Amino acid sequence: MTDRLTIDLFAPENALALAGQQEINLRTLSRKTGANLVLRGQELMLSGTASQVERCKNLVGLLGPLWKVGKQVADVDIATAMHALDTGRQGELQDLREDIITRTRRGDEIRAKTFRQRQYVKAVRTHDLTFCIGPAGTGKTYLAAMLAVQALLDKQYERLILTRPAVEAGERLGFLPGDLQQKVSPFLRPLYDALYELIDAEKIPDLMERGIVEVAPIAYMRGRTLNNAFVILDEAQNTSSAQMKMVLTRLGFNSRMVVTGDVTQTDLPNHQMSGLKVAERILKNVEGIAFCHLTSADVVRHSLVQKIVTAYEKHEKNSPS
């Protein structure tokens, strides 16, 4: 017996927000629930077994806070809503959506998109040292940078320091043209992108000249004590164990550090162990240090990125070591 249900989406813009481009979200909802979905104007018609229709109706309802205000529903929103539905975390889903990290200069709200991302954000807020390990596209660097810039704007810290190993962890910057800033800039583009979201582009050079925002390769951290600073070490999988220890021991008073990396994309020589892997093994039980792990389910880029990451994870798991 086929059950049928019609959901009124109230307005054409709401229908478009839920359906997505070329109704890609409707196909995703159908695939995830088994129900058949047909959009007619602002009416969404569901059909299938009673359980399929009920599940799809509940999922559309959980996505309501997005499409009801005309906000485009993304793949990751559907996945998170499904996870909440399957695990009874509907209330936590509402908390996730209400926890706004900051707003961009355009007024866009920045928030965690998945439960694991929210755990990461909460860890950064409550720990002086947080490690976040996960594949490309999971928001590791972006969320850390957003938290850091907002903390700087709120005057919680006097400086924001962004660093990462450059050029295959060997930092052979001398072969590149230009001064230090020009040499390092291409490797720190993701961090700059986050800065530009919250700070006027014309103000950033002044902040850097005054040392309030510092962008430097990891070698320039040696011998320093970083007080009153929010420090982000990006691409940490490309540090040696010695480099990682050096950076971690720079942490000073009233400072916070976030270390991000993807251990599946290490550019170190085959014989060299990643400093990020070593740090996790040594520090995972140290009180006051948080380790967060994101997975392909937390990818917030193009839906193909999630499929690519999952395919590689499957291949690497099945390949002989």
PDB file of C-alpha atoms in Angstrom:
ATOM      1  CA  MET A   1       0.000   0.000   0.000  1.00  0.00           C
ATOM      2  CA  THR A   2       1.324   3.430  -0.986  1.00  0.00           C
ATOM      3  CA  ASP A   3       1.048   6.319   1.467  1.00  0.00           C
ATOM      4  CA  ARG A   4       0.902   9.897   0.204  1.00  0.00           C
ATOM      5  CA  LEU A   5       1.528  13.198   1.930  1.00  0.00           C
ATOM      6  CA  THR A   6       1.693  16.792   0.698  1.00  0.00           C
ATOM      7  CA  ILE A   7       3.833  19.336   2.540  1.00  0.00           C
ATOM      8  CA  ASP A   8       3.169  23.051   1.993  1.00  0.00           C
ATOM      9  CA  LEU A   9       6.511  24.890   1.775  1.00  0.00           C
ATOM     10  CA  PHE A  10       4.707  28.265   1.980  1.00  0.00           C
ATOM     11  CA  ALA A  11       6.631  30.134  -0.733  1.00  0.00           C
ATOM     12  CA  PRO A  12       8.468  29.441  -4.026  1.00  0.00           C
ATOM     13  CA  GLU A  13      11.794  30.639  -2.562  1.00  0.00           C
ATOM     14  CA  ASN A  14      11.416  28.131   0.270  1.00  0.00           C
ATOM     15  CA  ALA A  15      10.794  25.357  -2.227  1.00  0.00           C
ATOM     16  CA  LEU A  16      13.921  26.317  -4.157  1.00  0.00           C
ATOM     17  CA  ALA A  17      15.960  26.440  -0.951  1.00  0.00           C
ATOM     18  CA  LEU A  18      14.901  22.906  -0.027  1.00  0.00           C
ATOM     19  CA  ALA A  19      15.092  21.392  -3.512  1.00  0.00           C
ATOM     20  CA  GLY A  20      18.527  22.767  -4.399  1.00  0.00           C
ATOM     21  CA  GLN A  21      19.915  23.260  -7.890  1.00  0.00           C
ATOM     22  CA  GLN A  22      18.116  21.028 -10.397  1.00  0.00           C
ATOM     23  CA  GLU A  23      16.339  19.430  -7.396  1.00  0.00           C
ATOM     24  CA  ILE A  24      19.517  17.665  -6.296  1.00  0.00           C
ATOM     25  CA  ASN A  25      18.393  17.738  -2.644  1.00  0.00           C
ATOM     26  CA  LEU A  26      15.126  16.025  -3.480  1.00  0.00           C
ATOM     27  CA  ARG A  27      17.045  13.198  -5.116  1.00  0.00           C
ATOM     28  CA  THR A  28      19.259  12.960  -2.029  1.00  0.00           C
ATOM     29  CA  LEU A  29      16.229  12.851   0.284  1.00  0.00           C
ATOM     30  CA  SER A  30      14.647  10.160  -1.902  1.00  0.00           C
ATOM     31  CA  ARG A  31      17.838   8.103  -1.862  1.00  0.00           C
ATOM     32  CA  LYS A  32      18.213   8.448   1.913  1.00  0.00           C
ATOM     33  CA  THR A  33      14.597   7.660   2.832  1.00  0.00           C
ATOM     34  CA  GLY A  34      13.278   5.535  -0.012  1.00  0.00           C
ATOM     35  CA  ALA A  35      10.329   7.898  -0.505  1.00  0.00           C
ATOM     36  CA  ASN A  36       9.409   9.438  -3.847  1.00  0.00           C
ATOM     37  CA  LEU A  37       9.412  13.264  -3.863  1.00  0.00           C
ATOM     38  CA  VAL A  38       7.707  15.492  -6.435  1.00  0.00           C
ATOM     39  CA  LEU A  39       7.761  19.295  -6.205  1.00  0.00           C
ATOM     40  CA  ARG A  40       4.840  21.195  -7.687  1.00  0.00           C
ATOM     41  CA  GLY A  41       5.241  24.912  -7.123  1.00  0.00           C
ATOM     42  CA  GLN A  42       5.458  25.306  -3.357  1.00  0.00           C
ATOM     43  CA  GLU A  43       3.938  21.908  -2.600  1.00  0.00           C
ATOM     44  CA  LEU A  44       6.140  18.879  -1.930  1.00  0.00           C
ATOM     45  CA  MET A  45       4.383  15.573  -2.528  1.00  0.00           C
ATOM     46  CA  LEU A  46       5.731  12.457  -0.819  1.00  0.00           C
ATOM     47  CA  SER A  47       4.804   8.879  -1.609  1.00  0.00           C
ATOM     48  CA  GLY A  48       6.027   5.439  -0.520  1.00  0.00           C
ATOM     49  CA  THR A  49       5.526   3.088   2.368  1.00  0.00           C
ATOM     50  CA  ALA A  50       4.235   4.536   5.625  1.00  0.00           C
ATOM     51  CA  SER A  51       7.689   4.393   7.226  1.00  0.00           C
ATOM     52  CA  GLN A  52       9.399   5.950   4.182  1.00  0.00           C
ATOM     53  CA  VAL A  53       6.949   8.850   4.036  1.00  0.00           C
ATOM     54  CA  GLU A  54       7.146   9.408   7.798  1.00  0.00           C
ATOM     55  CA  ARG A  55      10.946   9.415   7.751  1.00  0.00           C
ATOM     56  CA  CYS A  56      11.064  11.823   4.841  1.00  0.00           C
ATOM     57  CA  LYS A  57       8.484  14.113   6.472  1.00  0.00           C
ATOM     58  CA  ASN A  58      10.534  14.209   9.700  1.00  0.00           C
ATOM     59  CA  LEU A  59      13.702  14.945   7.742  1.00  0.00           C
ATOM     60  CA  VAL A  60      12.063  17.802   5.828  1.00  0.00           C
ATOM     61  CA  GLY A  61      10.814  19.117   9.176  1.00  0.00           C
ATOM     62  CA  LEU A  62      14.296  19.041  10.703  1.00  0.00           C
ATOM     63  CA  LEU A  63      15.540  21.047   7.720  1.00  0.00           C
ATOM     64  CA  GLY A  64      12.719  23.537   8.208  1.00  0.00           C
ATOM     65  CA  PRO A  65      14.743  26.198  10.073  1.00  0.00           C
ATOM     66  CA  LEU A  66      16.812  26.532   6.894  1.00  0.00           C
ATOM     67  CA  TRP A  67      14.325  26.380   4.024  1.00  0.00           C
ATOM     68  CA  LYS A  68      11.618  28.311   5.894  1.00  0.00           C
ATOM     69  CA  VAL A  69      13.828  31.404   5.750  1.00  0.00           C
ATOM     70  CA  GLY A  70      14.945  30.736   2.177  1.00  0.00           C
ATOM     71  CA  LYS A  71      18.407  29.506   3.208  1.00  0.00           C
ATOM     72  CA  GLN A  72      19.854  27.024   0.722  1.00  0.00           C
ATOM     73  CA  VAL A  73      19.964  23.488   2.099  1.00  0.00           C
ATOM     74  CA  ALA A  74      23.320  21.782   1.504  1.00  0.00           C
ATOM     75  CA  ASP A  75      24.364  18.136   1.382  1.00  0.00           C
ATOM     76  CA  VAL A  76      25.982  18.398   4.798  1.00  0.00           C
ATOM     77  CA  ASP A  77      22.751  19.826   6.281  1.00  0.00           C
ATOM     78  CA  ILE A  78      20.822  16.764   5.097  1.00  0.00           C
ATOM     79  CA  ALA A  79      23.484  14.391   6.421  1.00  0.00           C
ATOM     80  CA  THR A  80      23.553  16.094   9.833  1.00  0.00           C
ATOM     81  CA  ALA A  81      19.748  16.148  10.056  1.00  0.00           C
ATOM     82  CA  MET A  82      19.655  12.435   9.203  1.00  0.00           C
ATOM     83  CA  HIS A  83      22.249  11.693  11.850  1.00  0.00           C
ATOM     84  CA  ALA A  84      20.202  13.660  14.403  1.00  0.00           C
ATOM     85  CA  LEU A  85      17.042  11.778  13.410  1.00  0.00           C
ATOM     86  CA  ASP A  86      18.721   8.366  13.632  1.00  0.00           C
ATOM     87  CA  THR A  87      20.378   9.044  16.986  1.00  0.00           C
ATOM     88  CA  GLY A  88      17.637  11.033  18.713  1.00  0.00           C
ATOM     89  CA  ARG A  89      19.699  14.239  18.770  1.00  0.00           C
ATOM     90  CA  GLN A  90      17.090  16.593  17.345  1.00  0.00           C
ATOM     91  CA  GLY A  91      17.465  18.969  20.302  1.00  0.00           C
ATOM     92  CA  GLU A  92      21.232  19.042  19.857  1.00  0.00           C
ATOM     93  CA  LEU A  93      20.729  19.849  16.179  1.00  0.00           C
ATOM     94  CA  GLN A  94      18.825  22.969  17.191  1.00  0.00           C
ATOM     95  CA  ASP A  95      21.662  23.933  19.575  1.00  0.00           C
ATOM     96  CA  LEU A  96      24.168  23.443  16.745  1.00  0.00           C
ATOM     97  CA  ARG A  97      22.253  25.823  14.475  1.00  0.00           C
ATOM     98  CA  GLU A  98      21.889  28.443  17.194  1.00  0.00           C
ATOM     99  CA  ASP A  99      25.592  28.426  18.114  1.00  0.00           C
ATOM    100  CA  ILE A 100      26.869  31.199  15.845  1.00  0.00           C
ATOM    101  CA  ILE A 101      30.669  31.552  15.910  1.00  0.00           C
ATOM    102  CA  THR A 102      30.682  34.932  14.177  1.00  0.00           C
ATOM    103  CA  ARG A 103      29.246  36.855  11.246  1.00  0.00           C
ATOM    104  CA  THR A 104      31.189  37.829   8.161  1.00  0.00           C
ATOM    105  CA  ARG A 105      31.444  41.400   6.917  1.00  0.00           C
ATOM    106  CA  ARG A 106      28.561  40.549   4.565  1.00  0.00           C
ATOM    107  CA  GLY A 107      26.422  39.444   7.509  1.00  0.00           C
ATOM    108  CA  ASP A 108      26.616  35.704   6.776  1.00  0.00           C
ATOM    109  CA  GLU A 109      26.468  33.509   9.879  1.00  0.00           C
ATOM    110  CA  ILE A 110      29.413  31.200  10.519  1.00  0.00           C
ATOM    111  CA  ARG A 111      28.633  28.092  12.535  1.00  0.00           C
ATOM    112  CA  ALA A 112      29.598  24.445  12.785  1.00  0.00           C
ATOM    113  CA  LYS A 113      27.748  22.304  10.251  1.00  0.00           C
ATOM    114  CA  THR A 114      28.123  18.861  11.856  1.00  0.00           C
ATOM    115  CA  PHE A 115      28.150  17.465  15.378  1.00  0.00           C
ATOM    116  CA  ARG A 116      31.867  16.676  15.216  1.00  0.00           C
ATOM    117  CA  GLN A 117      32.609  20.195  13.994  1.00  0.00           C
ATOM    118  CA  ARG A 118      30.680  21.572  16.953  1.00  0.00           C
ATOM    119  CA  GLN A 119      32.686  19.373  19.334  1.00  0.00           C
ATOM    120  CA  TYR A 120      35.813  20.837  17.721  1.00  0.00           C
ATOM    121  CA  VAL A 121      34.563  24.412  18.210  1.00  0.00           C
ATOM    122  CA  LYS A 122      33.691  23.683  21.849  1.00  0.00           C
ATOM    123  CA  ALA A 123      37.140  22.132  22.397  1.00  0.00           C
ATOM    124  CA  VAL A 124      38.896  25.229  21.021  1.00  0.00           C
ATOM    125  CA  ARG A 125      36.813  27.447  23.288  1.00  0.00           C
ATOM    126  CA  THR A 126      37.628  25.421  26.407  1.00  0.00           C
ATOM    127  CA  HIS A 127      41.228  24.218  25.889  1.00  0.00           C
ATOM    128  CA  ASP A 128      44.489  26.101  25.575  1.00  0.00           C
ATOM    129  CA  LEU A 129      45.739  23.487  23.097  1.00  0.00           C
ATOM    130  CA  THR A 130      43.514  21.688  20.588  1.00  0.00           C
ATOM    131  CA  PHE A 131      44.497  19.283  17.820  1.00  0.00           C
ATOM    132  CA  CYS A 132      42.108  18.733  14.928  1.00  0.00           C
ATOM    133  CA  ILE A 133      42.858  15.878  12.548  1.00  0.00           C
ATOM    134  CA  GLY A 134      40.777  15.193   9.467  1.00  0.00           C
ATOM    135  CA  PRO A 135      40.615  15.121   5.666  1.00  0.00           C
ATOM    136  CA  ALA A 136      40.397  18.019   3.242  1.00  0.00           C
ATOM    137  CA  GLY A 137      37.227  20.079   3.237  1.00  0.00           C
ATOM    138  CA  THR A 138      36.160  19.444   6.833  1.00  0.00           C
ATOM    139  CA  GLY A 139      36.637  23.052   7.969  1.00  0.00           C
ATOM    140  CA  LYS A 140      39.621  22.412  10.265  1.00  0.00           C
ATOM    141  CA  THR A 141      41.527  25.563   9.355  1.00  0.00           C
ATOM    142  CA  TYR A 142      38.535  27.716   8.476  1.00  0.00           C
ATOM    143  CA  LEU A 143      36.768  27.228  11.815  1.00  0.00           C
ATOM    144  CA  ALA A 144      39.992  27.765  13.774  1.00  0.00           C
ATOM    145  CA  ALA A 145      40.708  30.976  11.861  1.00  0.00           C
ATOM    146  CA  MET A 146      37.171  32.253  12.377  1.00  0.00           C
ATOM    147  CA  LEU A 147      37.394  31.600  16.121  1.00  0.00           C
ATOM    148  CA  ALA A 148      40.826  33.213  16.252  1.00  0.00           C
ATOM    149  CA  VAL A 149      39.902  36.382  14.348  1.00  0.00           C
ATOM    150  CA  GLN A 150      36.726  36.846  16.386  1.00  0.00           C
ATOM    151  CA  ALA A 151      38.717  36.413  19.623  1.00  0.00           C
ATOM    152  CA  LEU A 152      41.194  39.016  18.357  1.00  0.00           C
ATOM    153  CA  LEU A 153      38.385  41.448  17.486  1.00  0.00           C
ATOM    154  CA  ASP A 154      36.894  40.844  20.949  1.00  0.00           C
ATOM    155  CA  LYS A 155      40.327  41.742  22.420  1.00  0.00           C
ATOM    156  CA  GLN A 156      40.693  38.390  24.167  1.00  0.00           C
ATOM    157  CA  TYR A 157      44.197  38.195  22.684  1.00  0.00           C
ATOM    158  CA  GLU A 158      46.706  40.786  21.531  1.00  0.00           C
ATOM    159  CA  ARG A 159      48.026  38.855  18.540  1.00  0.00           C
ATOM    160  CA  LEU A 160      46.989  36.304  15.962  1.00  0.00           C
ATOM    161  CA  ILE A 161      49.820  34.110  14.696  1.00  0.00           C
ATOM    162  CA  LEU A 162      49.327  31.891  11.662  1.00  0.00           C
ATOM    163  CA  THR A 163      52.039  29.415  10.760  1.00  0.00           C
ATOM    164  CA  ARG A 164      52.567  26.253   8.762  1.00  0.00           C
ATOM    165  CA  PRO A 165      55.404  24.250   7.216  1.00  0.00           C
ATOM    166  CA  ALA A 166      56.107  25.599   3.740  1.00  0.00           C
ATOM    167  CA  VAL A 167      57.215  23.731   0.617  1.00  0.00           C
ATOM    168  CA  GLU A 168      57.037  20.038   1.525  1.00  0.00           C
ATOM    169  CA  ALA A 169      58.006  20.608   5.160  1.00  0.00           C
ATOM    170  CA  GLY A 170      61.573  21.468   4.114  1.00  0.00           C
ATOM    171  CA  GLU A 171      60.714  25.185   3.956  1.00  0.00           C
ATOM    172  CA  ARG A 172      63.042  25.800   0.999  1.00  0.00           C
ATOM    173  CA  LEU A 173      61.721  29.327   0.609  1.00  0.00           C
ATOM    174  CA  GLY A 174      64.949  30.676  -0.834  1.00  0.00           C
ATOM    175  CA  PHE A 175      64.143  29.206  -4.227  1.00  0.00           C
ATOM    176  CA  LEU A 176      60.954  31.261  -4.474  1.00  0.00           C
ATOM    177  CA  PRO A 177      60.947  34.867  -5.758  1.00  0.00           C
ATOM    178  CA  GLY A 178      60.141  37.864  -3.561  1.00  0.00           C
ATOM    179  CA  ASP A 179      60.510  38.817   0.092  1.00  0.00           C
ATOM    180  CA  LEU A 180      59.452  36.601   2.988  1.00  0.00           C
ATOM    181  CA  GLN A 181      55.804  37.689   2.855  1.00  0.00           C
ATOM    182  CA  GLN A 182      55.563  37.023  -0.879  1.00  0.00           C
ATOM    183  CA  LYS A 183      57.264  33.644  -0.478  1.00  0.00           C
ATOM    184  CA  VAL A 184      54.989  32.499   2.344  1.00  0.00           C
ATOM    185  CA  SER A 185      51.653  33.955   1.179  1.00  0.00           C
ATOM    186  CA  PRO A 186      50.707  31.185  -1.303  1.00  0.00           C
ATOM    187  CA  PHE A 187      51.057  28.556   1.431  1.00  0.00           C
ATOM    188  CA  LEU A 188      48.850  30.505   3.838  1.00  0.00           C
ATOM    189  CA  ARG A 189      46.063  31.345   1.404  1.00  0.00           C
ATOM    190  CA  PRO A 190      43.367  29.460   3.403  1.00  0.00           C
ATOM    191  CA  LEU A 191      44.232  31.486   6.487  1.00  0.00           C
ATOM    192  CA  TYR A 192      44.148  34.768   4.567  1.00  0.00           C
ATOM    193  CA  ASP A 193      40.750  33.840   3.150  1.00  0.00           C
ATOM    194  CA  ALA A 194      39.335  33.589   6.665  1.00  0.00           C
ATOM    195  CA  LEU A 195      40.888  36.931   7.617  1.00  0.00           C
ATOM    196  CA  TYR A 196      39.252  38.639   4.658  1.00  0.00           C
ATOM    197  CA  GLU A 197      35.840  37.264   5.705  1.00  0.00           C
ATOM    198  CA  LEU A 198      35.928  39.259   8.956  1.00  0.00           C
ATOM    199  CA  ILE A 199      38.389  42.116   8.456  1.00  0.00           C
ATOM    200  CA  ASP A 200      38.452  44.744   5.704  1.00  0.00           C
ATOM    201  CA  ALA A 201      41.206  43.849   3.239  1.00  0.00           C
ATOM    202  CA  GLU A 202      42.758  47.331   3.473  1.00  0.00           C
ATOM    203  CA  LYS A 203      43.173  46.964   7.263  1.00  0.00           C
ATOM    204  CA  ILE A 204      45.083  43.688   7.162  1.00  0.00           C
ATOM    205  CA  PRO A 205      48.458  45.129   5.975  1.00  0.00           C
ATOM    206  CA  ASP A 206      48.355  47.606   8.888  1.00  0.00           C
ATOM    207  CA  LEU A 207      47.588  44.825  11.381  1.00  0.00           C
ATOM    208  CA  MET A 208      50.497  42.813  10.006  1.00  0.00           C
ATOM    209  CA  GLU A 209      52.850  45.782  10.078  1.00  0.00           C
ATOM    210  CA  ARG A 210      51.989  46.369  13.742  1.00  0.00           C
ATOM    211  CA  GLY A 211      52.505  42.680  14.540  1.00  0.00           C
ATOM    212  CA  ILE A 212      48.882  42.141  15.588  1.00  0.00           C
ATOM    213  CA  VAL A 213      48.470  39.604  12.795  1.00  0.00           C
ATOM    214  CA  GLU A 214      51.592  37.596  12.008  1.00  0.00           C
ATOM    215  CA  VAL A 215      51.968  35.105   9.187  1.00  0.00           C
ATOM    216  CA  ALA A 216      55.212  33.166   9.104  1.00  0.00           C
ATOM    217  CA  PRO A 217      56.745  29.792   8.276  1.00  0.00           C
ATOM    218  CA  ILE A 218      57.273  27.468  11.177  1.00  0.00           C
ATOM    219  CA  ALA A 219      61.042  28.063  11.320  1.00  0.00           C
ATOM    220  CA  TYR A 220      60.393  31.639  12.503  1.00  0.00           C
ATOM    221  CA  MET A 221      58.761  30.347  15.699  1.00  0.00           C
ATOM    222  CA  ARG A 222      62.041  29.030  17.113  1.00  0.00           C
ATOM    223  CA  GLY A 223      63.291  30.654  20.302  1.00  0.00           C
ATOM    224  CA  ARG A 224      60.117  32.644  20.970  1.00  0.00           C
ATOM    225  CA  THR A 225      57.528  32.642  23.753  1.00  0.00           C
ATOM    226  CA  LEU A 226      54.077  33.469  22.442  1.00  0.00           C
ATOM    227  CA  ASN A 227      52.167  35.309  25.171  1.00  0.00           C
ATOM    228  CA  ASN A 228      48.662  36.799  24.780  1.00  0.00           C
ATOM    229  CA  ALA A 229      48.336  35.176  21.373  1.00  0.00           C
ATOM    230  CA  PHE A 230      46.008  32.901  19.442  1.00  0.00           C
ATOM    231  CA  VAL A 231      48.251  30.596  17.420  1.00  0.00           C
ATOM    232  CA  ILE A 232      47.195  28.370  14.518  1.00  0.00           C
ATOM    233  CA  LEU A 233      49.568  25.736  13.174  1.00  0.00           C
ATOM    234  CA  ASP A 234      48.128  24.524   9.878  1.00  0.00           C
ATOM    235  CA  GLU A 235      49.174  21.514   7.744  1.00  0.00           C
ATOM    236  CA  ALA A 236      50.795  20.062  10.858  1.00  0.00           C
ATOM    237  CA  GLN A 237      51.144  16.627   9.250  1.00  0.00           C
ATOM    238  CA  ASN A 238      54.142  18.080   7.402  1.00  0.00           C
ATOM    239  CA  THR A 239      56.076  18.931  10.557  1.00  0.00           C
ATOM    240  CA  SER A 240      58.869  16.751  11.845  1.00  0.00           C
ATOM    241  CA  SER A 241      58.633  15.585  15.446  1.00  0.00           C
ATOM    242  CA  ALA A 242      61.275  18.164  16.415  1.00  0.00           C
ATOM    243  CA  GLN A 243      59.385  20.978  14.681  1.00  0.00           C
ATOM    244  CA  MET A 244      56.139  20.009  16.381  1.00  0.00           C
ATOM    245  CA  LYS A 245      57.751  19.931  19.822  1.00  0.00           C
ATOM    246  CA  MET A 246      59.371  23.291  19.130  1.00  0.00           C
ATOM    247  CA  VAL A 247      56.073  24.945  18.189  1.00  0.00           C
ATOM    248  CA  LEU A 248      54.071  23.427  21.047  1.00  0.00           C
ATOM    249  CA  THR A 249      56.603  24.613  23.601  1.00  0.00           C
ATOM    250  CA  ARG A 250      56.264  28.216  22.346  1.00  0.00           C
ATOM    251  CA  LEU A 251      52.854  28.469  24.045  1.00  0.00           C
ATOM    252  CA  GLY A 252      52.936  31.294  26.584  1.00  0.00           C
ATOM    253  CA  PHE A 253      50.659  32.889  29.168  1.00  0.00           C
ATOM    254  CA  ASN A 254      47.088  33.762  28.161  1.00  0.00           C
ATOM    255  CA  SER A 255      47.588  32.042  24.835  1.00  0.00           C
ATOM    256  CA  ARG A 256      45.633  29.485  22.851  1.00  0.00           C
ATOM    257  CA  MET A 257      46.902  27.175  20.132  1.00  0.00           C
ATOM    258  CA  VAL A 258      45.081  25.127  17.510  1.00  0.00           C
ATOM    259  CA  VAL A 259      46.978  22.515  15.489  1.00  0.00           C
ATOM    260  CA  THR A 260      45.318  21.186  12.336  1.00  0.00           C
ATOM    261  CA  GLY A 261      46.337  18.564   9.819  1.00  0.00           C
ATOM    262  CA  ASP A 262      45.426  15.641   7.590  1.00  0.00           C
ATOM    263  CA  VAL A 263      47.618  12.635   8.317  1.00  0.00           C
ATOM    264  CA  THR A 264      46.616  11.049   4.986  1.00  0.00           C
ATOM    265  CA  GLN A 265      48.309  13.852   3.014  1.00  0.00           C
ATOM    266  CA  THR A 266      51.813  13.930   4.414  1.00  0.00           C
ATOM    267  CA  ASP A 267      54.560  15.312   2.162  1.00  0.00           C
ATOM    268  CA  LEU A 268      57.440  14.199   4.383  1.00  0.00           C
ATOM    269  CA  PRO A 269      60.025  11.708   3.113  1.00  0.00           C
ATOM    270  CA  ASN A 270      58.865   8.115   3.521  1.00  0.00           C
ATOM    271  CA  HIS A 271      61.327   7.402   6.310  1.00  0.00           C
ATOM    272  CA  GLN A 272      60.211  10.361   8.435  1.00  0.00           C
ATOM    273  CA  MET A 273      57.305  10.096  10.877  1.00  0.00           C
ATOM    274  CA  SER A 274      54.860  12.985  10.879  1.00  0.00           C
ATOM    275  CA  GLY A 275      55.184  15.224  13.922  1.00  0.00           C
ATOM    276  CA  LEU A 276      51.387  15.297  14.122  1.00  0.00           C
ATOM    277  CA  LYS A 277      51.182  11.506  14.481  1.00  0.00           C
ATOM    278  CA  VAL A 278      53.944  11.499  17.082  1.00  0.00           C
ATOM    279  CA  ALA A 279      52.265  14.296  19.055  1.00  0.00           C
ATOM    280  CA  GLU A 280      48.963  12.430  19.147  1.00  0.00           C
ATOM    281  CA  ARG A 281      50.659   9.283  20.410  1.00  0.00           C
ATOM    282  CA  ILE A 282      52.564  11.156  23.129  1.00  0.00           C
ATOM    283  CA  LEU A 283      49.989  13.752  24.216  1.00  0.00           C
ATOM    284  CA  LYS A 284      46.595  12.072  23.768  1.00  0.00           C
ATOM    285  CA  ASN A 285      46.198  11.451  27.525  1.00  0.00           C
ATOM    286  CA  VAL A 286      47.615  14.758  28.747  1.00  0.00           C
ATOM    287  CA  GLU A 287      45.013  16.716  30.706  1.00  0.00           C
ATOM    288  CA  GLY A 288      44.170  20.090  29.184  1.00  0.00           C
ATOM    289  CA  ILE A 289      44.861  19.016  25.591  1.00  0.00           C
ATOM    290  CA  ALA A 290      41.965  18.175  23.272  1.00  0.00           C
ATOM    291  CA  PHE A 291      42.122  15.915  20.215  1.00  0.00           C
ATOM    292  CA  CYS A 292      39.287  16.161  17.689  1.00  0.00           C
ATOM    293  CA  HIS A 293      38.893  13.879  14.693  1.00  0.00           C
ATOM    294  CA  LEU A 294      36.806  14.829  11.676  1.00  0.00           C
ATOM    295  CA  THR A 295      35.864  12.379   8.913  1.00  0.00           C
ATOM    296  CA  SER A 296      34.563  12.414   5.360  1.00  0.00           C
ATOM    297  CA  ALA A 297      31.069  12.876   6.857  1.00  0.00           C
ATOM    298  CA  ASP A 298      32.180  16.358   7.978  1.00  0.00           C
ATOM    299  CA  VAL A 299      33.216  17.559   4.517  1.00  0.00           C
ATOM    300  CA  VAL A 300      31.486  20.875   3.817  1.00  0.00           C
ATOM    301  CA  ARG A 301      32.796  21.533   0.324  1.00  0.00           C
ATOM    302  CA  HIS A 302      31.330  20.316  -2.968  1.00  0.00           C
ATOM    303  CA  SER A 303      29.540  16.978  -2.500  1.00  0.00           C
ATOM    304  CA  LEU A 304      32.106  15.359  -4.802  1.00  0.00           C
ATOM    305  CA  VAL A 305      34.852  16.134  -2.270  1.00  0.00           C
ATOM    306  CA  GLN A 306      33.145  13.892   0.279  1.00  0.00           C
ATOM    307  CA  LYS A 307      32.914  11.103  -2.285  1.00  0.00           C
ATOM    308  CA  ILE A 308      36.583  11.541  -3.225  1.00  0.00           C
ATOM    309  CA  VAL A 309      37.717  11.441   0.414  1.00  0.00           C
ATOM    310  CA  THR A 310      35.576   8.359   1.102  1.00  0.00           C
ATOM    311  CA  ALA A 311      36.907   6.576  -1.999  1.00  0.00           C
ATOM    312  CA  TYR A 312      40.514   7.244  -0.988  1.00  0.00           C
ATOM    313  CA  GLU A 313      39.847   6.116   2.592  1.00  0.00           C
ATOM    314  CA  LYS A 314      38.362   2.863   1.276  1.00  0.00           C
ATOM    315  CA  HIS A 315      41.279   2.334  -1.127  1.00  0.00           C
ATOM    316  CA  GLU A 316      43.904   2.974   1.586  1.00  0.00           C
ATOM    317  CA  LYS A 317      42.120   0.656   4.024  1.00  0.00           C
ATOM    318  CA  ASN A 318      42.098  -2.164   1.464  1.00  0.00           C
ATOM    319  CA  SER A 319      45.625  -1.592   0.151  1.00  0.00           C
ATOM    320  CA  PRO A 320      48.481  -3.575   1.664  1.00  0.00           C
ATOM    321  CA  SER A 321      50.626  -1.437   3.924  1.00  0.00           C
TER     322      SER A 321
END
